[in-house]
Coordinates of C-alpha atoms in Angstrom, one line a residue:
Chain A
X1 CA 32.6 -31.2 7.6
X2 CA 31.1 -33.4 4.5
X3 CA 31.1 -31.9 1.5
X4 CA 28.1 -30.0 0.3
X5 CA 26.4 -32.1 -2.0
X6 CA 23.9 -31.1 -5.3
X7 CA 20.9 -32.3 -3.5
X8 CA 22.5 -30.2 -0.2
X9 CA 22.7 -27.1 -2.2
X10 CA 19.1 -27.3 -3.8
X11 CA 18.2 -27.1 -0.3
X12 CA 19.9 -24.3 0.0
X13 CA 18.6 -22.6 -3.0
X14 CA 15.2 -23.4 -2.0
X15 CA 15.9 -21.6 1.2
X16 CA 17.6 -18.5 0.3
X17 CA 15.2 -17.7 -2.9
X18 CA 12.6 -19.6 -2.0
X19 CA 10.5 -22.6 -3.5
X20 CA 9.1 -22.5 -7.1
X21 CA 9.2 -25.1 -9.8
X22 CA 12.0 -24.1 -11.5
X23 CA 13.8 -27.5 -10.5
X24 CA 12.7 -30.6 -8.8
X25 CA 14.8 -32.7 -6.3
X26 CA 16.7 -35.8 -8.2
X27 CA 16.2 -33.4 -11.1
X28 CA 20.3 -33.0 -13.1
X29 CA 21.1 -29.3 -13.1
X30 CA 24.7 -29.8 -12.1
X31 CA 25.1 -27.6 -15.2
X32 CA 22.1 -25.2 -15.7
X33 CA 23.1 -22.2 -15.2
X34 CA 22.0 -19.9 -12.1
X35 CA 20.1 -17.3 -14.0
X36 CA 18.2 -19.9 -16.1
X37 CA 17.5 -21.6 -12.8
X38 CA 15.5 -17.8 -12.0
X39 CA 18.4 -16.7 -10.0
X40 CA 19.7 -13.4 -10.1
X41 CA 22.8 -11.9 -7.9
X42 CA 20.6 -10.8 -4.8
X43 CA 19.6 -14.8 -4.6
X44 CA 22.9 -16.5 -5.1
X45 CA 24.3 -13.2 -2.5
X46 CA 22.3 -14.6 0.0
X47 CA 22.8 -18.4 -1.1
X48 CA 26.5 -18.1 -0.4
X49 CA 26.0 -16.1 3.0
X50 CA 23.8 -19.1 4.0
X51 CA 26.7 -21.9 2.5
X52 CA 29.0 -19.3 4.8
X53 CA 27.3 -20.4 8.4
X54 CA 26.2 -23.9 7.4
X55 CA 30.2 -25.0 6.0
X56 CA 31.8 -21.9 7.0
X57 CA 33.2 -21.2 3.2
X58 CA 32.9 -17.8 2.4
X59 CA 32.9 -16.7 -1.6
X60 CA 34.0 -13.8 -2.4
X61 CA 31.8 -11.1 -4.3
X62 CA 34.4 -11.2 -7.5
X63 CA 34.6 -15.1 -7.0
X64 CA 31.3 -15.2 -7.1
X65 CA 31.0 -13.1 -9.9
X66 CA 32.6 -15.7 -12.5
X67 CA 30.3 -19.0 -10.7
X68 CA 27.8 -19.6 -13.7
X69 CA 26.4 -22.7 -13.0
X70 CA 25.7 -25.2 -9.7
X71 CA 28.6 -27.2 -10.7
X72 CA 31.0 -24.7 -10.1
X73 CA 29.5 -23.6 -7.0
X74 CA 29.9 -27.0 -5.9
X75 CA 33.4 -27.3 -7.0
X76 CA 34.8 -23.6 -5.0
X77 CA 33.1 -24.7 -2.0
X78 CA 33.9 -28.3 -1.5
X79 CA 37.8 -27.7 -2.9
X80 CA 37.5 -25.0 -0.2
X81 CA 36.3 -27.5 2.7
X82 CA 38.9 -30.5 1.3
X83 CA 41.9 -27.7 1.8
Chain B
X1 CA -6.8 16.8 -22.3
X2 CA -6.1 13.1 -21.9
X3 CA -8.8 11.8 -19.7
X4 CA -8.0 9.3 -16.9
X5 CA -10.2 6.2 -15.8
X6 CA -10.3 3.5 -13.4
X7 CA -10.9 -0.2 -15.0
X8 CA -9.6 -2.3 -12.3
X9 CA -9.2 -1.8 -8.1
X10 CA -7.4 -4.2 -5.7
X11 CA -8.1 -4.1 -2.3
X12 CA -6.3 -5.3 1.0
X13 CA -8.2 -3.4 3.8
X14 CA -8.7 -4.9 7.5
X15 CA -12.8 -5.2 6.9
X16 CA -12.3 -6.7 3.4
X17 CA -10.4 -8.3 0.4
X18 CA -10.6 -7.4 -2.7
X19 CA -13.7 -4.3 -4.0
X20 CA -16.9 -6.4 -3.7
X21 CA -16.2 -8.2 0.2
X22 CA -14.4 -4.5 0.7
X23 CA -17.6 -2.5 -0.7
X24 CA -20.3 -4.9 1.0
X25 CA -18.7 -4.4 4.6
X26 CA -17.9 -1.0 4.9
X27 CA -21.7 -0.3 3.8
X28 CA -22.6 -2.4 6.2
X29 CA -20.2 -0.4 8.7
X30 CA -18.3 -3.5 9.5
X31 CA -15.9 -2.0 11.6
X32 CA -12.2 -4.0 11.9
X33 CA -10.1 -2.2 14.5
X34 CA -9.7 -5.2 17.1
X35 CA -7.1 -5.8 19.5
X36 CA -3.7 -6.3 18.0
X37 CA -2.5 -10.0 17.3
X38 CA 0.8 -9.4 14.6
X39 CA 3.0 -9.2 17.7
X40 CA 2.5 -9.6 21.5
X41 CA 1.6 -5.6 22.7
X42 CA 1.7 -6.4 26.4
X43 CA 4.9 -3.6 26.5
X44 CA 2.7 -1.1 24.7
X45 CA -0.3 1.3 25.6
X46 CA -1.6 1.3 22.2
X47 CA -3.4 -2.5 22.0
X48 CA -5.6 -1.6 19.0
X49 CA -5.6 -1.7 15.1
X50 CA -7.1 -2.1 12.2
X51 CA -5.6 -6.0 10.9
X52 CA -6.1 -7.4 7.2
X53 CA -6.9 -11.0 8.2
X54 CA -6.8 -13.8 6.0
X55 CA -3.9 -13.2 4.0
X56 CA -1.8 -16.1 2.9
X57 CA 0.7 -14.7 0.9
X58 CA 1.7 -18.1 0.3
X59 CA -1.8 -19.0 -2.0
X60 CA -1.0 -15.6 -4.1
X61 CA 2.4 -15.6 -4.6
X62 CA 5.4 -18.2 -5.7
X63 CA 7.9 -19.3 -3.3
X64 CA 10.6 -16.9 -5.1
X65 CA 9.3 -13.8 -4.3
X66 CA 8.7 -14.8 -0.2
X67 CA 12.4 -14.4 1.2
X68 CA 12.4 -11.1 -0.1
X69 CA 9.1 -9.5 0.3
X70 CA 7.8 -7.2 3.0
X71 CA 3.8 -7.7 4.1
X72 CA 2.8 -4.8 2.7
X73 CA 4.5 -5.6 -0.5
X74 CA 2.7 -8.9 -0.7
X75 CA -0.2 -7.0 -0.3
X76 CA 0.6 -4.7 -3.1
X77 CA 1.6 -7.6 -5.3
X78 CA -1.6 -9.4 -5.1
X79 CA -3.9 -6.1 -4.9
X80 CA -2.1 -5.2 -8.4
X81 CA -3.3 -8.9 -9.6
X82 CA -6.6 -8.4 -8.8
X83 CA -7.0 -4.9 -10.4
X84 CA -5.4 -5.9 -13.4
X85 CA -7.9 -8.9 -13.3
X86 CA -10.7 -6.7 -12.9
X87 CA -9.6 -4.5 -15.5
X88 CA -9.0 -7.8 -17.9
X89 CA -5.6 -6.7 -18.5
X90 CA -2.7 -9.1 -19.6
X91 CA 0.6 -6.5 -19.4
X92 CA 1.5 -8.6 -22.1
X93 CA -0.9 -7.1 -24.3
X94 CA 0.3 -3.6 -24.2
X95 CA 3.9 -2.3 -25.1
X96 CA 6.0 -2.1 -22.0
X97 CA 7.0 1.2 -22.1
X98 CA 3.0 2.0 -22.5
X99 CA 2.6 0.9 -18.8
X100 CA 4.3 3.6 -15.6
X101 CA 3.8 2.0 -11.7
X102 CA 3.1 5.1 -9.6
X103 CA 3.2 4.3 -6.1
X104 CA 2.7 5.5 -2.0
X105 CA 4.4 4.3 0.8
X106 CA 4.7 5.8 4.4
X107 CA 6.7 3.2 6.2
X108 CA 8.3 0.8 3.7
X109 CA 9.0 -2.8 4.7
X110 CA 9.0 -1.9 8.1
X111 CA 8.5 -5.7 10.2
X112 CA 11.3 -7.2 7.6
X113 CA 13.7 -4.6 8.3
X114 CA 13.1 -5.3 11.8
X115 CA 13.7 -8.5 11.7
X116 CA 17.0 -7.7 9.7
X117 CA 18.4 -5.5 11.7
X118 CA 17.5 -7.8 14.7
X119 CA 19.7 -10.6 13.2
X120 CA 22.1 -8.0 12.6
X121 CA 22.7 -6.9 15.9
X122 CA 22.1 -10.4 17.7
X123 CA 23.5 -12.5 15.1
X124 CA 26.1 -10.9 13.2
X125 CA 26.4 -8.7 9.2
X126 CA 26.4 -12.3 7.3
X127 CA 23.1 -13.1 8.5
X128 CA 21.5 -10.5 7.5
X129 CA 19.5 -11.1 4.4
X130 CA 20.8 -9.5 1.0
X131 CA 17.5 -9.0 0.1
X132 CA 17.4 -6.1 3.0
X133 CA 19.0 -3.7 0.3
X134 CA 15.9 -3.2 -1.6
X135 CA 12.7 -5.0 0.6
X136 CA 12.5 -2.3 3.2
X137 CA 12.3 0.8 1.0
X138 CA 9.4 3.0 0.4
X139 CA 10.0 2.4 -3.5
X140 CA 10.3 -1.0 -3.3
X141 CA 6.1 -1.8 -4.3
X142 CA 6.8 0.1 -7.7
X143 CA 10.2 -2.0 -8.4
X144 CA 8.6 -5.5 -7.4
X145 CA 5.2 -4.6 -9.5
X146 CA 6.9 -3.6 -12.5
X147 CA 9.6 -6.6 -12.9
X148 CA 6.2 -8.9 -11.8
X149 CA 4.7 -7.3 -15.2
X150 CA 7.7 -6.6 -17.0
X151 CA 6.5 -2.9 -17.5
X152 CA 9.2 -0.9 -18.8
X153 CA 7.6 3.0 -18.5
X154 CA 7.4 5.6 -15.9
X155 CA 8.1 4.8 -12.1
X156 CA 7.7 6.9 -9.1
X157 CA 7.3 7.0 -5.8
X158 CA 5.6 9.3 -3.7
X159 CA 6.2 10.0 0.4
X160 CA 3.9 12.1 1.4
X161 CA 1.7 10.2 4.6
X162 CA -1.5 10.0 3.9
X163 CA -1.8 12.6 1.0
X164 CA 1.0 10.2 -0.7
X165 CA -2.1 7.9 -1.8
X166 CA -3.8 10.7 -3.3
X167 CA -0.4 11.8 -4.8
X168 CA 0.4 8.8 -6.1
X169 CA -3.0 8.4 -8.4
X170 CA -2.2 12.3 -9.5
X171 CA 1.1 11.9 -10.2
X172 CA -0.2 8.8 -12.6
X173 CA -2.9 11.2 -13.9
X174 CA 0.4 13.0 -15.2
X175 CA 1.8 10.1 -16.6
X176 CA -1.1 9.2 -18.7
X177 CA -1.0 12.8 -20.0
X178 CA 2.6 12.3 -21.1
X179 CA 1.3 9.4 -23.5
X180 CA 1.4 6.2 -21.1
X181 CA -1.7 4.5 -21.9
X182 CA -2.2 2.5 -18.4
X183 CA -0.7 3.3 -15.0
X184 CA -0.6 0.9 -11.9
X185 CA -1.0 3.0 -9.3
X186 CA -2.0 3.5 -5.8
X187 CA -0.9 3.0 -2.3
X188 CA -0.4 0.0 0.3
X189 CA 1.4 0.2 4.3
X190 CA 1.8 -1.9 6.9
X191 CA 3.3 -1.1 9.8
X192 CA 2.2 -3.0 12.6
X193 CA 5.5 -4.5 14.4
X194 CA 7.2 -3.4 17.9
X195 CA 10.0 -1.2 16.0
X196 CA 7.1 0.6 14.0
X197 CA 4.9 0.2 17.3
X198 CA 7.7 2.4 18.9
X199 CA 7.4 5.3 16.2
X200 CA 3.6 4.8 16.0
X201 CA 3.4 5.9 19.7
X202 CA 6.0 8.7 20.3
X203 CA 3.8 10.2 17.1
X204 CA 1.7 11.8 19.8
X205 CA -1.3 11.4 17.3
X206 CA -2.5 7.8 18.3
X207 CA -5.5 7.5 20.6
X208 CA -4.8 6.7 23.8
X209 CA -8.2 5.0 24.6
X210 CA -8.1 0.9 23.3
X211 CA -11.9 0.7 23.4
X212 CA -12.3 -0.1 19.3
X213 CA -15.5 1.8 19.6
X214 CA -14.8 4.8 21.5
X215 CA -10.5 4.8 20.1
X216 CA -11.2 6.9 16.6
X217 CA -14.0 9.2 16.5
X218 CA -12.7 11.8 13.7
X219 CA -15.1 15.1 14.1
X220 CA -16.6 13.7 17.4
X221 CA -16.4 15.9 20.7
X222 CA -14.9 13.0 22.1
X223 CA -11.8 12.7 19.7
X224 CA -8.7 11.7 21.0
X225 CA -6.5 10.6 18.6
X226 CA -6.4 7.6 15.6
X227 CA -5.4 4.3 15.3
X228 CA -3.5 2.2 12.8
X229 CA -4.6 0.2 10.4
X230 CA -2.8 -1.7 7.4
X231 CA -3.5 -2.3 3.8
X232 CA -4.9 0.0 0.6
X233 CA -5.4 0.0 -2.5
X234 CA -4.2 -0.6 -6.3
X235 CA -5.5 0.5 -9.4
X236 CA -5.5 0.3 -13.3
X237 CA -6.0 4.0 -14.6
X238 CA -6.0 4.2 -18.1
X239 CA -7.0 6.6 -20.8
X240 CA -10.7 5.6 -22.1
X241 CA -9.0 4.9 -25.4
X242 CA -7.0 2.3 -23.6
X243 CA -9.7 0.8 -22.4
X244 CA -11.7 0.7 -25.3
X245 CA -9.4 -2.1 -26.7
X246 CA -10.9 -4.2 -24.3
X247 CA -14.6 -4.6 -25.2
X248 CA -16.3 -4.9 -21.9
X249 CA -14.2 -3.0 -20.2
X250 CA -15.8 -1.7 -16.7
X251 CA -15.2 1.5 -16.1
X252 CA -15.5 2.5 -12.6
X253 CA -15.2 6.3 -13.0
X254 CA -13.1 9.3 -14.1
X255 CA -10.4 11.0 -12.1
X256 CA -11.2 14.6 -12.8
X257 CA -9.5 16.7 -10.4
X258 CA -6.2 16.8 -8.7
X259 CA -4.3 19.4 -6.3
X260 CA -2.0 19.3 -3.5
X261 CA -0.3 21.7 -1.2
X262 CA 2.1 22.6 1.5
X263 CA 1.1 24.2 5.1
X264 CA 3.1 27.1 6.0
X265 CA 5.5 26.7 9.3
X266 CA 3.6 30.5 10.1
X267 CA 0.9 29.6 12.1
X268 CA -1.0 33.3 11.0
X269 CA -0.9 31.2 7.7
X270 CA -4.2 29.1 7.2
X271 CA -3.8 25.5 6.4
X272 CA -3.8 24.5 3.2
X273 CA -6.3 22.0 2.9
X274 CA -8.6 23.9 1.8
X275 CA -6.8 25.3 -1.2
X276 CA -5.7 21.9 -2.6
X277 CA -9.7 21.0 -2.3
X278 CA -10.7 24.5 -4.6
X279 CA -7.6 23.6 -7.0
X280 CA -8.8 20.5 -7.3
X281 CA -12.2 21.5 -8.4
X282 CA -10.8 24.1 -10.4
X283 CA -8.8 21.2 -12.0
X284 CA -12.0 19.1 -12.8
X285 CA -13.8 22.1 -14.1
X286 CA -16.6 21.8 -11.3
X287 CA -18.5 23.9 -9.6
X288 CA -18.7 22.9 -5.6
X289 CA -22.6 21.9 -6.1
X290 CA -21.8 19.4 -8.2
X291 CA -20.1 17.2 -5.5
X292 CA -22.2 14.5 -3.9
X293 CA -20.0 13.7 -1.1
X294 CA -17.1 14.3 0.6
X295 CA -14.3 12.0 2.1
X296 CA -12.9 13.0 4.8
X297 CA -9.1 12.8 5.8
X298 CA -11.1 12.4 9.2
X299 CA -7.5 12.9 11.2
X300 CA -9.8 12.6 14.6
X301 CA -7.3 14.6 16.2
X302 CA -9.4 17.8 17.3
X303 CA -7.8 20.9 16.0
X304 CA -6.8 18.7 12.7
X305 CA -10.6 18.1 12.8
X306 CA -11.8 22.0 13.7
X307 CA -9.2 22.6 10.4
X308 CA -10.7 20.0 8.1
X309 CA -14.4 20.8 8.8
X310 CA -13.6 24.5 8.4
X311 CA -11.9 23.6 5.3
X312 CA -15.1 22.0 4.1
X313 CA -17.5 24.7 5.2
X314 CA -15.5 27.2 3.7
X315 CA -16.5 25.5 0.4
X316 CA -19.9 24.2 1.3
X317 CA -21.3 26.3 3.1
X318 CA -22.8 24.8 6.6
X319 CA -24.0 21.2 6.2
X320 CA -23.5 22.0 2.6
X321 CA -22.5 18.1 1.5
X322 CA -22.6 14.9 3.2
X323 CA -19.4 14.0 4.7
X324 CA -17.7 10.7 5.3
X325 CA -14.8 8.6 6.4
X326 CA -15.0 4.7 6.2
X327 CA -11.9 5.1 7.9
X328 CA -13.0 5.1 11.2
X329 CA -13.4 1.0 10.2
X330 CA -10.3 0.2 9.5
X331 CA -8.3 2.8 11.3
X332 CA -6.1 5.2 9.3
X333 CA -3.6 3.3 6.9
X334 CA -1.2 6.2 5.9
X335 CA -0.3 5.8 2.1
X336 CA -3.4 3.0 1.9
X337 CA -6.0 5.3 3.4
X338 CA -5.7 8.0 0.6
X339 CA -5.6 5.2 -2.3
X340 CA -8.9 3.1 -0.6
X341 CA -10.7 6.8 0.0
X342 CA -10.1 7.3 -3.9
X343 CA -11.2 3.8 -4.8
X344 CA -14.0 4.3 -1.8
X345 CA -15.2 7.0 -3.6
X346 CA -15.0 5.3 -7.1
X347 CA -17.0 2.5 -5.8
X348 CA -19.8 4.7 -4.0
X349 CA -20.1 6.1 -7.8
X350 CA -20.4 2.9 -9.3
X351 CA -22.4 1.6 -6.9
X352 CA -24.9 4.8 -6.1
X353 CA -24.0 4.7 -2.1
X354 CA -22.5 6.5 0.8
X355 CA -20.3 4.5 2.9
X356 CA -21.0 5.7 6.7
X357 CA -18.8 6.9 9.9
X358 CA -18.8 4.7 12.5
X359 CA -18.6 4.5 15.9
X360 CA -19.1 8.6 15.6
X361 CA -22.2 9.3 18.4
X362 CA -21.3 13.7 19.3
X363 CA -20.3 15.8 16.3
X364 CA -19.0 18.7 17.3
X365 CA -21.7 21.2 16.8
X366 CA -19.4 23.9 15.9
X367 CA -18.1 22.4 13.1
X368 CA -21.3 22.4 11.1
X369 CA -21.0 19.8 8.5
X370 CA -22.9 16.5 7.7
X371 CA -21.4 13.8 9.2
X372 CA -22.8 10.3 7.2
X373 CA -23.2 8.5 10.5
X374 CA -23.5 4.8 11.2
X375 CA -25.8 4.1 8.2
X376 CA -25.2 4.1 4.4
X377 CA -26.9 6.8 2.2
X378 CA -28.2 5.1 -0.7
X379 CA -29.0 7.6 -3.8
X380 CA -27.1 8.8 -6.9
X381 CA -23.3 9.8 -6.8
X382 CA -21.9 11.4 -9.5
X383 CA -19.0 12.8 -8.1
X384 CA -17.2 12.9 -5.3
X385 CA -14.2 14.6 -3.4
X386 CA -11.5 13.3 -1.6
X387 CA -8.8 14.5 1.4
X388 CA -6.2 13.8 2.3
X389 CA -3.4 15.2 4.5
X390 CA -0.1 14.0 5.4
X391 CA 1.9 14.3 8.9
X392 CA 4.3 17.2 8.2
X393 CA 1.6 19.7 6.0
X394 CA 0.9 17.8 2.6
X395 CA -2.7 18.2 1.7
X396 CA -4.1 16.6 -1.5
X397 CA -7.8 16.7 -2.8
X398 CA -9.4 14.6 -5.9
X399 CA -12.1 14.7 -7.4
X400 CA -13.8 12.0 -9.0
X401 CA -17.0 11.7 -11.4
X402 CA -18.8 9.0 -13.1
X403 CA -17.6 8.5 -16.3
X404 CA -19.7 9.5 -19.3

């Protein structure tokens, strides 16, 4: 499996929260935090249940609880995949 | 004693959106129950109900709040936009804690906790969206409406069937009393899906005939049962001193009078519908003369009927008031019926009319009361009471008045 990519998880994003403005594709927010980005734990809950059945990496609720920003997202799943 | 009035009323009813396209059809007794399209009903003997068409969530709402919205929380989101629109109200304005959301439900987010609990049994626990834990609650219209408008005071919800609409602008009432200065309150279902479709039917109260004209005929010798509708209503209530801060500020008309009760489980025990409707005069301080019209809970289930127009005569004397229930266009709508009576009511105030029955051709003698059939009543309203009863013995009555 290829790893999940920025531009892979805004699709994501989009998906499990739904589409607004808060962030464009092509648009850097590698290290924006999630909440800024309008997303609360119910969304990024339901944005790592859909990472789950796409790549088949699960995060953990207290792993999850110390992700901040997209970046480190990124990093848990795709270390995750590479292992 | 604090007063209560209504600035603002949103409206999602299958023969109209919003007040005006609401108000202008059900005068004209444009009647909405058609055959159900939501979901194939081929399984089903009930093939009728009352729809809200048009409805694009998508041109109200932003993309966020989709995923984890029910229907009829969509169409509680946007009828609480339009009343606070009406009512030229920015939440903003007024202190947060200023503001309570008193709301009705009957079913909760029935079709998206279907689909949920499909995935979940075909698909597996991880697909199952995480926005099931709040979206299919009956409480979740007061949580979504009040982190929409950031209002930090009172919130409630009331379950109480069709009364709960009723109950939920009362129990707002009380809240204003307290010292809230503005209340969002009302009541919005849907319901219409196969696993509410299932409930709906083993009810035993739905009509068994799918003729739209002949299915709901509340008071008629031909009743037979009701069918379902979707949608309701949202309004601002707000003391008049509250409203004053807005030059300009419509007012629709006064909530005056407020009651419910309970049936008994003895049957020598008379309903209680009747009771709520004198403790709700008694409440607004008004004599039974002084009411112009009447609307009906209109159950269109015989004895509930016999009970109601008993109820009614008991107060009125025979033919004593003109009766009504614009209901029999849109079908019943649980929670939404007994907010759209009150704002039904509010609106024939405001606008000096009587909504007609439809579809209503042989009262029951018997039952002595008169029925506003198939054509408005045009003519001075000043006040007007409303019904409402809810499956399981709540009965809830409010009276309404022009404000002066």
């Amino acid at each position: 499996m290829s790893a999940l990519t920025i531009e892979g998880l805004k699709e994501i994003l989009n998906e499990a929260a739904g589409e607004d403005d808060s962030f464009k594709a092509g648009q850097d927010i590698l290290d924006t935090p999630f909440l800024e980005l309008g997303f609360d734990s119910l969304a990024l809950l339901e944005t790592v249940a859909l990472i789950k059945r796409r790549y088949g990496v699960g995060v953990g609720d207290d792993e999850l609880a110390d992700i901040e920003t997209p970046r480190e997202l990124l990093a848990k799943v795709n270390g995750d995949l590479a292992a | 004693m604090t007063r209560a009035v209504v600035t603002g009323i949103g409206i999602a009813s299958p023969n109209g959106l919003g007040p005006t396209a609401y108000w202008r059809a059900t005068l004209h007794g444009e009647a909405a129950i058609k055959p159900i399209t939501r979901f194939d009903s081929a399984n089903y003997w009930a093939k009728i109900a009352g729809e809200v068409p048009g409805f694009e969530a998508g041109r109200h709402l932003q993309g966020r709040l989709l995923p984890q919205t029910d229907h009829m929380t969509r169409l509680t989101l946007v009828g609480t936009d339009w009343a606070l629109r009406g009512a030229g109200v920015q939440p903003n304005d007024i202190p947060d804690t200023d503001i309570a959301v008193i709301t009705a439900a009957t079913a909760g987010g029935y079709e998206f906790g279907q689909r949920e609990l499909q995935k979940l049994w075909h698909q597996g626990p991880e697909y199952v969206s995480a926005y099931q834990s709040f979206a299919w609650f009956y409480a979740v219209n007061t949580g979504q409406i009040s982190i929409r408008h950031g209002t930090r005071g009172p919130g409630a919800v009331v379950v109480s069937e069709q009364a709960g609409g009723i109950d939920s602008i009362g129990h707002a009432r009380r809240q204003l009393r307290k010292g809230v200065k503005l209340a969002l309150t009302g009541g919005m279902d849907s319901s219409l899906c196969p696993w509410a479709w299932v409930a709906h039917q083993a009810s035993g109260s739905l009509s068994r005939n799918n003729n739209p004209r002949r299915a709901y005929l509340p008071f008629d010798r031909d009743a037979s049962g009701y069918v379902c509708g979707e949608g309701g209503a949202i309004m601002v209530l707000e003391t008049p001193e509250s409203a004053a801060e807005r030059p300009g500020t419509r007012v629709y008309g006064e909530i005056v009078g407020y009651a419910s009760t309970f049936d008994s489980r003895m049957p020598s025990r008379e309903p209680g519908l009747k009771r709520a409707a004198e403790l709700a005069l008694r409440d607004a301080g008004m004599d039974a003369s002084e009411i112009d019209v009447v609307f009906a809970d209109a159950a269109g289930i015989p004895e509930l009927d016999k009970a109601e127009a008993e109820a009614i005569k008991g107060i009125f004397g025979p033919f004593g008031v003109p009766v009504t229930a614009p209901k029999t266009m849109t079908g019943r709508l649980f929670a939404g019926g007994g907010s759209l009576d009150v704002a039904s009511a509010i609106l024939s105030i405001y606008w000096s009319a009587i909504p007609p029955t439809v579809n209503v051709e042989n009262p029951v003698p018997e039952y002595e009361i008169d029925l506003v059939m198939n054509e408005a009543r045009h003519g001075k309203v000043k006040a007007a009471l409303v019904l409402g009863r809810g499956k399981g013995g709540f009965n809830s009555a409010m009276v309404v008045r022009e404000y002066r």
